[in-house]
XYZ file of C-alpha atoms in Angstrom:
357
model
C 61.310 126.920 -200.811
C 60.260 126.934 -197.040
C 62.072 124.611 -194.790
C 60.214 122.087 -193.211
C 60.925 121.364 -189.747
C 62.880 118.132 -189.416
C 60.531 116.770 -186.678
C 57.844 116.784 -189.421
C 59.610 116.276 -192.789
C 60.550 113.043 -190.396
C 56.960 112.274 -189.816
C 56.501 112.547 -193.707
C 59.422 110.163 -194.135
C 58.484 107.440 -191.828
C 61.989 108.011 -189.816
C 63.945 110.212 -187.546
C 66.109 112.748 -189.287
C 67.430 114.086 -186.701
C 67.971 113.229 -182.738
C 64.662 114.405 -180.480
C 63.364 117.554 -180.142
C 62.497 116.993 -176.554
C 64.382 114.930 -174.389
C 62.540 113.863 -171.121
C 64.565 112.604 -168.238
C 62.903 110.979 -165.312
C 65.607 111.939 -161.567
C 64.008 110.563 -159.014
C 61.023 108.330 -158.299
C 60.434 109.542 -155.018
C 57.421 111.961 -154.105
C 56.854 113.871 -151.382
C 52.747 112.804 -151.884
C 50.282 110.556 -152.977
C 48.114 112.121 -155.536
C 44.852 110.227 -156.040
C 45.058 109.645 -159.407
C 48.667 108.566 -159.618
C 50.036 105.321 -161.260
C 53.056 105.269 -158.565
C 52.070 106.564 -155.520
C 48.349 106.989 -155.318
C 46.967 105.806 -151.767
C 44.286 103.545 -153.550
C 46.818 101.778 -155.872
C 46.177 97.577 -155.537
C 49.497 97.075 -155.669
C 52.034 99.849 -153.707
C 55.855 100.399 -155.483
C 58.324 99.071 -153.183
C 60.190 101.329 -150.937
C 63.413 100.006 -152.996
C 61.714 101.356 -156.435
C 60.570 104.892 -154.673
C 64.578 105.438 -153.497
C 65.811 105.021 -157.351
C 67.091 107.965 -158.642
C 69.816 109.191 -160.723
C 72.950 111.811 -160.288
C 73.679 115.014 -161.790
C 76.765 113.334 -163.788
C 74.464 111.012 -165.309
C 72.113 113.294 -166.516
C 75.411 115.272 -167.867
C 76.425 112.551 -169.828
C 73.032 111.818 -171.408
C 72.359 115.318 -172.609
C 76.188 115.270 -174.244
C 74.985 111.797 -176.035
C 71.615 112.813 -177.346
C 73.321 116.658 -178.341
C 75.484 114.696 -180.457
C 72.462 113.654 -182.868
C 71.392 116.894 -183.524
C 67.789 118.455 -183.246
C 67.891 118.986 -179.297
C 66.142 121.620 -178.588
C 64.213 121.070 -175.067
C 64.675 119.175 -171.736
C 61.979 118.105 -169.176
C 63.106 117.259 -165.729
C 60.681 115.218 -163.999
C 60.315 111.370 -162.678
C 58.020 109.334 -161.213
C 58.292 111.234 -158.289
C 58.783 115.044 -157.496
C 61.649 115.915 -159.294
C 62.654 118.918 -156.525
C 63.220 116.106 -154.094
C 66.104 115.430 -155.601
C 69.259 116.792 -153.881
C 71.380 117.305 -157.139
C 68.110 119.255 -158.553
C 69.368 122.789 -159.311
C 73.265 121.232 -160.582
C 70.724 119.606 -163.504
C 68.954 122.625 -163.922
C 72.200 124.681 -164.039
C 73.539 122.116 -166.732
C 70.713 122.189 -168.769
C 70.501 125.899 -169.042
C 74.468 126.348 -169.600
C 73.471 124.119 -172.992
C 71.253 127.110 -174.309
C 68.718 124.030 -173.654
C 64.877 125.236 -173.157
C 63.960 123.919 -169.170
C 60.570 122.473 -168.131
C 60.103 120.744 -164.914
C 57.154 118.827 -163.858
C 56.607 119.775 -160.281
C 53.941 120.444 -157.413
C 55.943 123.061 -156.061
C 55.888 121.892 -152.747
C 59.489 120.949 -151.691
C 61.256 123.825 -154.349
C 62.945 127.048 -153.690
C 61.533 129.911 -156.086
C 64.388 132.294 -155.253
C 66.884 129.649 -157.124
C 64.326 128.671 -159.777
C 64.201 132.875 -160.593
C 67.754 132.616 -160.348
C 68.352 129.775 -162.788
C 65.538 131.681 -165.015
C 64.293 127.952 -165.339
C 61.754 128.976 -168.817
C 58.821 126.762 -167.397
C 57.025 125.153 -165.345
C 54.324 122.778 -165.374
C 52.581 122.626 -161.591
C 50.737 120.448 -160.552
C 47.741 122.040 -158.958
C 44.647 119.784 -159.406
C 42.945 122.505 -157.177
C 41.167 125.919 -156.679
C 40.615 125.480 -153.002
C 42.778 123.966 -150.134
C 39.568 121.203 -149.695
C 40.510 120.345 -153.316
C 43.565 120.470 -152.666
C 44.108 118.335 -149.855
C 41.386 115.876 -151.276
C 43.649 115.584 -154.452
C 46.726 115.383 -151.843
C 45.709 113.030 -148.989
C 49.592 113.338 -147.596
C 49.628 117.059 -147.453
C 47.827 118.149 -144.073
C 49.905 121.135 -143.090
C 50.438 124.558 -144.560
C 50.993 123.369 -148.522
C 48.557 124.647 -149.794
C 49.411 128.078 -148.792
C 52.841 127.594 -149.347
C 52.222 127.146 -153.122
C 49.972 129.831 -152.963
C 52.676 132.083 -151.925
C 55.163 130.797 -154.211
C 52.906 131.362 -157.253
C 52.528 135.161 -155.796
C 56.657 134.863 -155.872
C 56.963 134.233 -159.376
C 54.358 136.543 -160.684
C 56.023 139.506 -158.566
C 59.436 138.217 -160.617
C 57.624 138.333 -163.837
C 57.598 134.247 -164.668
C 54.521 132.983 -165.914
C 54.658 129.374 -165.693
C 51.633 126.454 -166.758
C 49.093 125.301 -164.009
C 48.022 121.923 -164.718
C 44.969 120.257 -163.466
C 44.381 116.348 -163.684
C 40.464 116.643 -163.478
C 38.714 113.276 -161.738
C 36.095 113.112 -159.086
C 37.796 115.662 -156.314
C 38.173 118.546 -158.471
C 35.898 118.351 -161.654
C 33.815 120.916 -160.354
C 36.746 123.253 -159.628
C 37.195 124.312 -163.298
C 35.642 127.928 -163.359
C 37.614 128.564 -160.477
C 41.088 127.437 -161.508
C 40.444 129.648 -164.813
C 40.603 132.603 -161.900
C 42.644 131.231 -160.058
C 45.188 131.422 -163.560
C 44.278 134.564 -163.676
C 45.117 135.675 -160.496
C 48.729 134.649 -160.958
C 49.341 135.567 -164.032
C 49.963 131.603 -165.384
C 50.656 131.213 -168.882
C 48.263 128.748 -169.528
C 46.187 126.000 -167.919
C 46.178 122.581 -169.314
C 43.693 120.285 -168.034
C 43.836 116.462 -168.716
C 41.166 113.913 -167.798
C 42.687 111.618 -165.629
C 44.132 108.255 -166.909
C 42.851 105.765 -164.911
C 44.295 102.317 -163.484
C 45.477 99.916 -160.934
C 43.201 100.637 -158.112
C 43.302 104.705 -159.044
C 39.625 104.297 -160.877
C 38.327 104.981 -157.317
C 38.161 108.435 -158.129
C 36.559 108.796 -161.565
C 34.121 111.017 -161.791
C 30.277 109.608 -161.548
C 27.652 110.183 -164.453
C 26.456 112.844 -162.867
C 30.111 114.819 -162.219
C 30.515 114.071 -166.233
C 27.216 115.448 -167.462
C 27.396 118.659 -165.278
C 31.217 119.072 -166.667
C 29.827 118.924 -169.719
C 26.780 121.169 -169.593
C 28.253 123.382 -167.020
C 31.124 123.930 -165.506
C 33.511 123.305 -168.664
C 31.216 126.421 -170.693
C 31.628 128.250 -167.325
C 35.513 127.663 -167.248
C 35.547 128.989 -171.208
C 33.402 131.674 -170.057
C 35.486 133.444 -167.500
C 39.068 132.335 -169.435
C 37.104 134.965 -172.464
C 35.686 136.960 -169.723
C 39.689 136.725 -167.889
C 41.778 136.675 -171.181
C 43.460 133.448 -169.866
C 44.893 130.737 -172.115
C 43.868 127.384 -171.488
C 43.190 123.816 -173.668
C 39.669 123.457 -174.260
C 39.503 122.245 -177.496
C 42.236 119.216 -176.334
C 40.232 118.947 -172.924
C 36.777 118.573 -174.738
C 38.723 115.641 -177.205
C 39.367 113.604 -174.071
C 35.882 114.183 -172.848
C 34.444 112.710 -176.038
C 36.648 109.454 -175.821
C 33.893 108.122 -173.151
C 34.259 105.004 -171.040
C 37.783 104.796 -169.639
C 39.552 106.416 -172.521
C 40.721 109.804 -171.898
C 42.162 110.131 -175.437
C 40.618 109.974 -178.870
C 44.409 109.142 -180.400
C 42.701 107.548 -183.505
C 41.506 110.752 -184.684
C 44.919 112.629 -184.389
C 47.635 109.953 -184.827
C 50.942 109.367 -182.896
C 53.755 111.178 -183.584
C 56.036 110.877 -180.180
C 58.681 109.019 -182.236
C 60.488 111.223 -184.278
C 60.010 114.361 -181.583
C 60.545 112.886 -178.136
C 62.036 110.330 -176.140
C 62.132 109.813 -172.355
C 64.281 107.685 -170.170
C 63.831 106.469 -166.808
C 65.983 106.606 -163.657
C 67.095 102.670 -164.329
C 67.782 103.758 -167.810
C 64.674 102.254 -169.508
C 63.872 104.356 -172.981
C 60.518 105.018 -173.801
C 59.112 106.016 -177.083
C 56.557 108.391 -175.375
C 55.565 108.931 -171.373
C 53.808 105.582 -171.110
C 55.870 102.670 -168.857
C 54.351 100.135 -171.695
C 55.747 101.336 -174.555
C 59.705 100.274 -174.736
C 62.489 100.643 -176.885
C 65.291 100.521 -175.368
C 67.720 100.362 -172.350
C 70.543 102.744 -171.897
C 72.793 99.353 -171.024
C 72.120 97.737 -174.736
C 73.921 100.455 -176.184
C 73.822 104.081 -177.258
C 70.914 106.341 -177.316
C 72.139 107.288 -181.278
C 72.086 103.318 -181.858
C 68.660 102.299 -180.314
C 66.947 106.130 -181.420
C 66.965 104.668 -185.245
C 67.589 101.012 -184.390
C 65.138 97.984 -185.214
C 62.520 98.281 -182.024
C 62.404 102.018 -182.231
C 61.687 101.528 -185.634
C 59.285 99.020 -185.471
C 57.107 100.756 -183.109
C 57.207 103.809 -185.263
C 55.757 101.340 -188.366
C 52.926 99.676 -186.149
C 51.808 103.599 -185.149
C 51.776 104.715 -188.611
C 49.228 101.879 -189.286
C 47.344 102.817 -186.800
C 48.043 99.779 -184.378
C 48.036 101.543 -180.967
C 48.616 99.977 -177.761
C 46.769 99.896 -175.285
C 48.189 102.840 -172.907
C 47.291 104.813 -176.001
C 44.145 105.250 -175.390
C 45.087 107.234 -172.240
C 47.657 109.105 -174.220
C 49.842 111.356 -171.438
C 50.948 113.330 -175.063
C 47.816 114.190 -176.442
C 48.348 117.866 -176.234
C 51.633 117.171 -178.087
C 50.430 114.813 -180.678
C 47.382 116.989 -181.220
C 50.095 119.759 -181.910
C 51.979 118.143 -183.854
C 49.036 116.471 -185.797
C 47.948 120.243 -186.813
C 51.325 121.395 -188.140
C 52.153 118.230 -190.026
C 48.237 119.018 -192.099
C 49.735 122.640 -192.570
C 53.042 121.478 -194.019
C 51.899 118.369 -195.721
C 48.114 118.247 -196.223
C 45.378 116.579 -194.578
C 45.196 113.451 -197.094
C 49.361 112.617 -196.094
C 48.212 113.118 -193.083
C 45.674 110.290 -192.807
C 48.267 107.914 -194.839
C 50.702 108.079 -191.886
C 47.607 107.780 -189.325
C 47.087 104.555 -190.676
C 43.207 106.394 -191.849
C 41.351 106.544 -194.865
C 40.501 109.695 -195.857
């Protein structure tokens, strides 16, 4: 009989069966910009974070002992380094990195590049990346990037000609809103051009001031009718890998929504876990979905204890939250949503989607 992969035979079940298969750590909430569309440090946010909340971050020990705790359970098989800031801001940065690799641990780090060194990221043969582009152009770029006025842009530049000349091909990701929408043919050659892996774009997820730059009527129709087919058309014409069928999901959501999570389910729960630099645990990416504080015990205790738990049995019905609806996971659970149909059939699938089939 084929073996089912624990993160799914969990799913089945309706609990974890193992610890997480990705563990996401948040290092640092300080950035070294302001990204337009960001929840934390956008320049059009209503409400700024305090300078107190920016200077939170966490040490290299920490992080040590968390990865020991949530080994322990079993099932680890991937770390993201990232925060609510730019994780290579962090002065311990590269004593993480070097911890997570000497754990035979798969790496990602969310990053925009700016403020790492690529000869120690080669080095540490970190296995990916996700950068934060948002841009084809340096108008784009600095449009997406108010704070960064100097030579960024061509810094990155020459730091993705760095890692293509050492052979890594990492993910560019592009958070498409009203500075950049009409950048997507050229950040499918722009992929090209450096040899990325992929290119994930996400509609941006929109909020607290940050709705300043959605994209009008008129950006949306033309994405639709023209420069999304003319992104698909040169990634055929280019051979380069990108999300369009997730991409084209989020465009169908309409209104605010960025994510159609009804039609695919949530299955963050028994795969993933992240925890913030004041030791918050969240059941996906999103601040409004808690279960748990590193203080009120141990990750093992709270990762199949009562709230955990509970939020897995309101998902399964269906009842999403809010902040769902602007899912930061949807590539995931959109994954994860197509394996679990392979291994366990469409109709299972829709009884632990809370759908009727």
């Amino acid at each position: 009989m084929k073996r089912v992969d624990p993160r799914l035979l969990g799913m089945h079940l309706g609990r974890p069966i193992t610890g997480p298969d990705t563990l996401h750590i948040d290092i640092t909430n300080g950035c070294n910009t302001n990204c337009v569309t960001c929840w934390d440090h956008s320049p059009h946010l209503t409400v700024p974070r305090s300078l107190k909340w920016k200077r939170q971050r966490i040490d290299a020990a920490t992080v040590c002992d968390i990865l020991m705790e949530v080994s322990e359970l079993g099932g680890l098989r991937s770390v993201i380094l990232s925060g609510m800031g730019e994780p290579f801001t962090h002065p311990e940065i590269y004593e993480m990195i070097a911890e997570v690799k000497r754990r035979g641990l798969y790496l990602t780090i969310i990053t925009n590049l700016v403020a790492s060194d690529p000869e120690r990221i080669i080095a540490l043969d970190v296995d990916q990346l996700l950068i934060g582009l948002h841009a084809a152009s340096q108008t784009a770029y600095q449009a997406f990037h108010p704070s960064f006025d100097g030579d960024e842009w061509q810094r990155v530049l020459w730091m993705l000609g760095r890692f293509r000349a050492a052979g890594k091909r990492y993910k560019h990701i592009h958070v498409i809103c009203r500075e950049n929408a009409h950048e997507l043919p050229a950040m499918i050659r722009q992929a090209a051009e450096y040899q990325a892996s992929q290119v994930n774009f996400k509609l941006a997820s929109l909020q607290s001031g940050t709705e300043a730059v959605r994209m009008t009527e008129d950006q949306r129709r033309q994405l639709q009718t023209d420069w999304l087919p003319s992104a698909q058309a040169e990634a055929d014409r280019l051979g380069v890998s990108a999300n369009f069928d997730v991409f084209t999901d989020q465009l169908r959501a309409g209104d605010a929504a960025t994510a159609p999570i009804e039609d695919i389910g949530c299955f963050m729960g028994y795969s993933y876990a992240r925890i913030l630099v004041d030791g918050t645990i969240l059941y996906c990416c999103s601040p409004e979905v808690v279960t748990g504080h590193l203080a009120n015990g141990s990750f093992a205790e709270q990762w199949d204890g009562p709230r955990w738990n509970e939020v897995r049995a309101r998902l399964r019905k269906g009842e999403y939250f809010p902040a769902c609806h602007q899912c930061g996971k949807f590539n995931m659970n959109h994954s994860l949503s197509q394996r679990f149909a392979q291994a366990f059939g469409e109709e299972r699938l829709y009884q632990v989607t809370g759908r009727k089939s």
